[in-house]
mmCIF file of C-alpha atoms in Angstrom:
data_model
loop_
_atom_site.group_PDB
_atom_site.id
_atom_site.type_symbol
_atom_site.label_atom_id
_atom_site.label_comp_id
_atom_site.label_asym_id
_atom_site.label_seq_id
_atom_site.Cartn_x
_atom_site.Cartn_y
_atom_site.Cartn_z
ATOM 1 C CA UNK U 194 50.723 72.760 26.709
ATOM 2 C CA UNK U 195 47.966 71.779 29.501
ATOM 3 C CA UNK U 196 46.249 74.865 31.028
ATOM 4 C CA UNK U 197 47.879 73.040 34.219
ATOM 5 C CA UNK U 198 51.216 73.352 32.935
ATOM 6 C CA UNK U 199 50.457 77.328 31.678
ATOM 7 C CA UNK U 200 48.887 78.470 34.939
ATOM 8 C CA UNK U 201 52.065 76.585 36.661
ATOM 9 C CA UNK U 202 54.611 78.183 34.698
ATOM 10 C CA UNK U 203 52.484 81.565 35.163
ATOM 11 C CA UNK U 204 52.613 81.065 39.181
ATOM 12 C CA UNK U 205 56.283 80.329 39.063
ATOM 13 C CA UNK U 206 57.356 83.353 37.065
ATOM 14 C CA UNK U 207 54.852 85.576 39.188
ATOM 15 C CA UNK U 208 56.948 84.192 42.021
ATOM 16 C CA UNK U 209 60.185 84.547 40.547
ATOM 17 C CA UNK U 210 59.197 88.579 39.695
ATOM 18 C CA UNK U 211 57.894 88.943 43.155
ATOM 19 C CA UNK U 212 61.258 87.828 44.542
ATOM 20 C CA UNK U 213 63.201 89.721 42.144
ATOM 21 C CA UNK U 214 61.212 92.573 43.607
ATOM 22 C CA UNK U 215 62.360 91.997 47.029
ATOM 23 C CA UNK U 216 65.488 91.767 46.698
ATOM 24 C CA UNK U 217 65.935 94.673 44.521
ATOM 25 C CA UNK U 218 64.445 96.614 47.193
ATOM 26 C CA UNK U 219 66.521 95.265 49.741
ATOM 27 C CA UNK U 220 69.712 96.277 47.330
ATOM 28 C CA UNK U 221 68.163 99.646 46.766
ATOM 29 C CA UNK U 222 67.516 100.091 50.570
ATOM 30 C CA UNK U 223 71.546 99.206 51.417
ATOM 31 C CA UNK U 224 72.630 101.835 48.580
ATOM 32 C CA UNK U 225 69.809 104.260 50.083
ATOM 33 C CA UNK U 226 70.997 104.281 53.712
ATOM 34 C CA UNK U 227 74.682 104.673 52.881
ATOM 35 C CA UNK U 228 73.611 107.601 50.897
ATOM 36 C CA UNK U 229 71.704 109.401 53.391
ATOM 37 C CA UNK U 230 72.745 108.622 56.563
ATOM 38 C CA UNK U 231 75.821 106.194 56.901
ATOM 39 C CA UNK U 232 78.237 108.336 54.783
ATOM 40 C CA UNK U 233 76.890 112.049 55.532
ATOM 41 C CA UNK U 234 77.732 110.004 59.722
ATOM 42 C CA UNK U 235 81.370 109.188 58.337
ATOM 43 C CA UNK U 236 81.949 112.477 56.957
ATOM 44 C CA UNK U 237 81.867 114.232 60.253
ATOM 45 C CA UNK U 238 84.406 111.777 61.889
ATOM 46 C CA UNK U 239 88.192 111.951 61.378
ATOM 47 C CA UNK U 240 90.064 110.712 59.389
ATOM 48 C CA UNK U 241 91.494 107.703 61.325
ATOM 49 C CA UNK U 242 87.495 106.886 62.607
ATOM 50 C CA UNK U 243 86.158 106.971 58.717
ATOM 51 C CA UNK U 244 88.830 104.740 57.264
ATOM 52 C CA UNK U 245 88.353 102.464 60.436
ATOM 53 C CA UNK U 246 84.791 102.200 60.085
ATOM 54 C CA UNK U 247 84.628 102.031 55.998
ATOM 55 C CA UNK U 248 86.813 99.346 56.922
ATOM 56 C CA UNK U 249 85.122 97.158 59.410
ATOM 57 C CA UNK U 250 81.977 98.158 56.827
ATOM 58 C CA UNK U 251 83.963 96.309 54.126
ATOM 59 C CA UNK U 252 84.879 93.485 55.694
ATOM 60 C CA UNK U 253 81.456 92.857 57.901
ATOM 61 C CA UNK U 254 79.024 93.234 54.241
ATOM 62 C CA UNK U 255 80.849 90.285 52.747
ATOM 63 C CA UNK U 256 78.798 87.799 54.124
ATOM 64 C CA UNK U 257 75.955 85.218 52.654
ATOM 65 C CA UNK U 258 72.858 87.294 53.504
ATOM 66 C CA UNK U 259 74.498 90.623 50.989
ATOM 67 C CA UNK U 260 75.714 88.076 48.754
ATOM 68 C CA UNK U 261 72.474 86.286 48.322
ATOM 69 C CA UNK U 262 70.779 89.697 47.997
ATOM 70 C CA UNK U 263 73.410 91.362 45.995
ATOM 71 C CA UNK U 264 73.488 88.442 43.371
ATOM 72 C CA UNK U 265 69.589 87.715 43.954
ATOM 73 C CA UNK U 266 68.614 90.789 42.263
ATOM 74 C CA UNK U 267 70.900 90.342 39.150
ATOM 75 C CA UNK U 268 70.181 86.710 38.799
ATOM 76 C CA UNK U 269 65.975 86.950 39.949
ATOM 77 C CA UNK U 270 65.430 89.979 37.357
ATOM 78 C CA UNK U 271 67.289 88.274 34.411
ATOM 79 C CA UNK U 272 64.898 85.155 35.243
ATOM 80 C CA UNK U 273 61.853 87.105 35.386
ATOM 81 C CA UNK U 274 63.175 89.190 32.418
ATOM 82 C CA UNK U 275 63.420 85.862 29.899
ATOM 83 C CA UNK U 276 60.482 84.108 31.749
ATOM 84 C CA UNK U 277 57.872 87.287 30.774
ATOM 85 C CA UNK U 278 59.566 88.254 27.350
ATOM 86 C CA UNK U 279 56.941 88.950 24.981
ATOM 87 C CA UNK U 280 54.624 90.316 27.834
ATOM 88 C CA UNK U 281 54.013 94.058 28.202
ATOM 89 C CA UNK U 282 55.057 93.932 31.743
ATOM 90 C CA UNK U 283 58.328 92.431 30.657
ATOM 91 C CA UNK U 284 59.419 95.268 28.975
ATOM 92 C CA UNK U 285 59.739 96.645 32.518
ATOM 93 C CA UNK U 286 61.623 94.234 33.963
ATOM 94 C CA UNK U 287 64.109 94.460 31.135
ATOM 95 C CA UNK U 288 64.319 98.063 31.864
ATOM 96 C CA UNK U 289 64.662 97.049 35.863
ATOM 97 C CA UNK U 290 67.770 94.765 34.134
ATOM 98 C CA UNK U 291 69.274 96.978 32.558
ATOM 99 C CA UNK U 292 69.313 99.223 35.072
ATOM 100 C CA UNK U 293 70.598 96.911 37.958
ATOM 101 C CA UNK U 294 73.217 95.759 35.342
ATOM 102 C CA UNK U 295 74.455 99.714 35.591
ATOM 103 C CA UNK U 296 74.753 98.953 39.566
ATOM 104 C CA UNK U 297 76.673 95.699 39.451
ATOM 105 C CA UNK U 298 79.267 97.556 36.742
ATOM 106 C CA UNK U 299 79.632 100.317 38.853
ATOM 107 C CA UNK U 300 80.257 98.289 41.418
ATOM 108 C CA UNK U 301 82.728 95.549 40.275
ATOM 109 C CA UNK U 302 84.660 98.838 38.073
ATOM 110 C CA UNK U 303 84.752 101.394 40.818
ATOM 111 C CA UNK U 304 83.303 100.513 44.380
ATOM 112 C CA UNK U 305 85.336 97.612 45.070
ATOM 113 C CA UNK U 306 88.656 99.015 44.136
ATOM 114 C CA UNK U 307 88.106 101.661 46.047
ATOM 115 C CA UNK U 308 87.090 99.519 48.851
ATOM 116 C CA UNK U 309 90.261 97.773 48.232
ATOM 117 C CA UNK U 310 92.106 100.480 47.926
ATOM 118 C CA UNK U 311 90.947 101.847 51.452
ATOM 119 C CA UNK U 312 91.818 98.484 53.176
ATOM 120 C CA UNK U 313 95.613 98.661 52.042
ATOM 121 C CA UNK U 314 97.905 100.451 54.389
ATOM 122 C CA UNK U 315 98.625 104.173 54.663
ATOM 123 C CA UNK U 316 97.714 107.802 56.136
ATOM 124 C CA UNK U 317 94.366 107.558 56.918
ATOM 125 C CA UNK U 318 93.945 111.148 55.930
ATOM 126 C CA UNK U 319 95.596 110.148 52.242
ATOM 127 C CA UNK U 320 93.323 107.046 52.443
ATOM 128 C CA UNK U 321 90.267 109.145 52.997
ATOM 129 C CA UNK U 322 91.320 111.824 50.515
ATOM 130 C CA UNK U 323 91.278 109.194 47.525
ATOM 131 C CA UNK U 324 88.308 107.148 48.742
ATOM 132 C CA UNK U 325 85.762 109.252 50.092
ATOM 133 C CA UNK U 326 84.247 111.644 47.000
ATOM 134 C CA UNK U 327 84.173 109.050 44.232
ATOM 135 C CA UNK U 328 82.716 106.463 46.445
ATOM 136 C CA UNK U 329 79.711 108.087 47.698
ATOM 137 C CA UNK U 330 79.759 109.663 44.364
ATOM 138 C CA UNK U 331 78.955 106.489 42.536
ATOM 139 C CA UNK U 332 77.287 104.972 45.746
ATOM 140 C CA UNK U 333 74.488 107.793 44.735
ATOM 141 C CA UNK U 334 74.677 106.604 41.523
ATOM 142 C CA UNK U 335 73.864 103.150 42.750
ATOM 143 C CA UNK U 336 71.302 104.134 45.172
ATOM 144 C CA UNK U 337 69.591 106.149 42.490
ATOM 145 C CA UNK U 338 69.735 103.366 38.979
ATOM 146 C CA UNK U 339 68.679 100.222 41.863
ATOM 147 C CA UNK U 340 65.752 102.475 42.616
ATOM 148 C CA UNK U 341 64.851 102.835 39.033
ATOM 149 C CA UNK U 342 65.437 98.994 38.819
ATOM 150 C CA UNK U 343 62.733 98.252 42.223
ATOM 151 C CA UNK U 344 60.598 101.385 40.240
ATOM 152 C CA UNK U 345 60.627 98.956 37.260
ATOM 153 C CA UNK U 346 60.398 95.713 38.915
ATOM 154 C CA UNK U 347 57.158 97.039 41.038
ATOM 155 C CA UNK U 348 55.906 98.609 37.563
ATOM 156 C CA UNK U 349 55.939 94.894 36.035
ATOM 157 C CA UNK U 350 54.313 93.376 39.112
ATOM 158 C CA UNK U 351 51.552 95.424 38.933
ATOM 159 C CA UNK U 352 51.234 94.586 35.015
ATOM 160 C CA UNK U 353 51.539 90.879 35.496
ATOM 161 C CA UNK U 354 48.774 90.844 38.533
ATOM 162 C CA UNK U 355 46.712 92.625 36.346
ATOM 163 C CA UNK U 356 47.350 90.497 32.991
ATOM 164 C CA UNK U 357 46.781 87.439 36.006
ATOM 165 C CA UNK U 358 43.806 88.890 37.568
ATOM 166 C CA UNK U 359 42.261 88.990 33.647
ATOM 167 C CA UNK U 360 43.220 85.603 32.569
ATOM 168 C CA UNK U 361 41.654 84.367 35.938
ATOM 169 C CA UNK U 362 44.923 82.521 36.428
ATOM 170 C CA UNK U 363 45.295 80.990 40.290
ATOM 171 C CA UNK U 364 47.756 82.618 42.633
ATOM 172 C CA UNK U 365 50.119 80.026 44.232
ATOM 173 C CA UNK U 366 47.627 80.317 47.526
ATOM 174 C CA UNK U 367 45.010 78.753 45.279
ATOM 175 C CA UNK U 368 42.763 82.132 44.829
ATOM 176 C CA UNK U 369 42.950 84.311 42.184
ATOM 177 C CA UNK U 370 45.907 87.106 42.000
ATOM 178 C CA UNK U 371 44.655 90.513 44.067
ATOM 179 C CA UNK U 372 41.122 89.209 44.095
ATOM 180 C CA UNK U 373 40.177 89.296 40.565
ATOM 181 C CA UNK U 374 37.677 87.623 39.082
#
């Protein structure tokens, strides 16, 4: 392999970990602000305004710019994951992996069902009653492993610009990574 070929495959997988970065911390943000503000706002409403609103929620986040996020982070970490294996900072974005991999379970097993469950018709107090504990329950449990994942991710960043910054390897603006040498 051509020291052209290395540096290019380094600058693509420091981009690829940088944007796997991102969007975990756009994921981790979403989780975050449900936890701390947009459910603990819901829980003072009644019944027939939370179910409403949990529903419009529902329906309004499926749309590309989640999806791409949502899916971005499971799909960018397992790239950066297998593109650093073998490096010391990809130990970290295993860990991130594994982690995230915990979120999109917990989604896809409990999240969405209750979701689903919510949008069927019924009492809204009934409604409520079976949807609102276990689904900010796990949604902390979301907001808390994708945080660990972005904790991970930004661990591994800092890794790889340092194991970049050593090798002298160019960034993709054509300087080297965080001004090394």
């Amino acid at each position: 392999m051509t020291e052209n070929t290395s540096t290019r495959r380094q600058t693509t997988a420091g981009v690829v970990l940088g944007a796997a970065t991102v969007t975990m911390g756009l994921i981790a943000g979403v989780f975050y602000i449900f936890a701390c503000a947009v459910m603990p706002a819901l829980h003072r409403s009644d019944d027939r305004v939370f179910v409403g609103v949990m529903r419009d929620i529902n329906d309004t986040i499926q749309n590309p710019v989640f999806f791409l996020s949502f899916m971005g982070a499971l799909v960018l970490t397992g790239v950066s994951a297998w593109q650093l294996r073998g490096r010391p900072c990809g130990r970290w974005v295993w860990a991130g992996l594994a982690a995230y991999a915990l979120v999109f379970l917990i989604t896809v097993a409990f999240s969405i069902p209750l979701n689903d469950a919510l949008a069927k018709t019924g009492d809204a107090s009934a409604l409520r009653d079976r949807f609102e504990n276990p689904w900010v329950a796990w949604n902390a449990v979301r907001a808390l492993l994708s945080t660990v994942a972005l904790g991970c991710l930004a661990r591994s960043l800092v890794l790889y610009g340092r194991f970049s910054a050593r090798a002298g390897m160019v960034s993709p603006s054509g300087g080297t990574p965080f001004g090394g040498a």
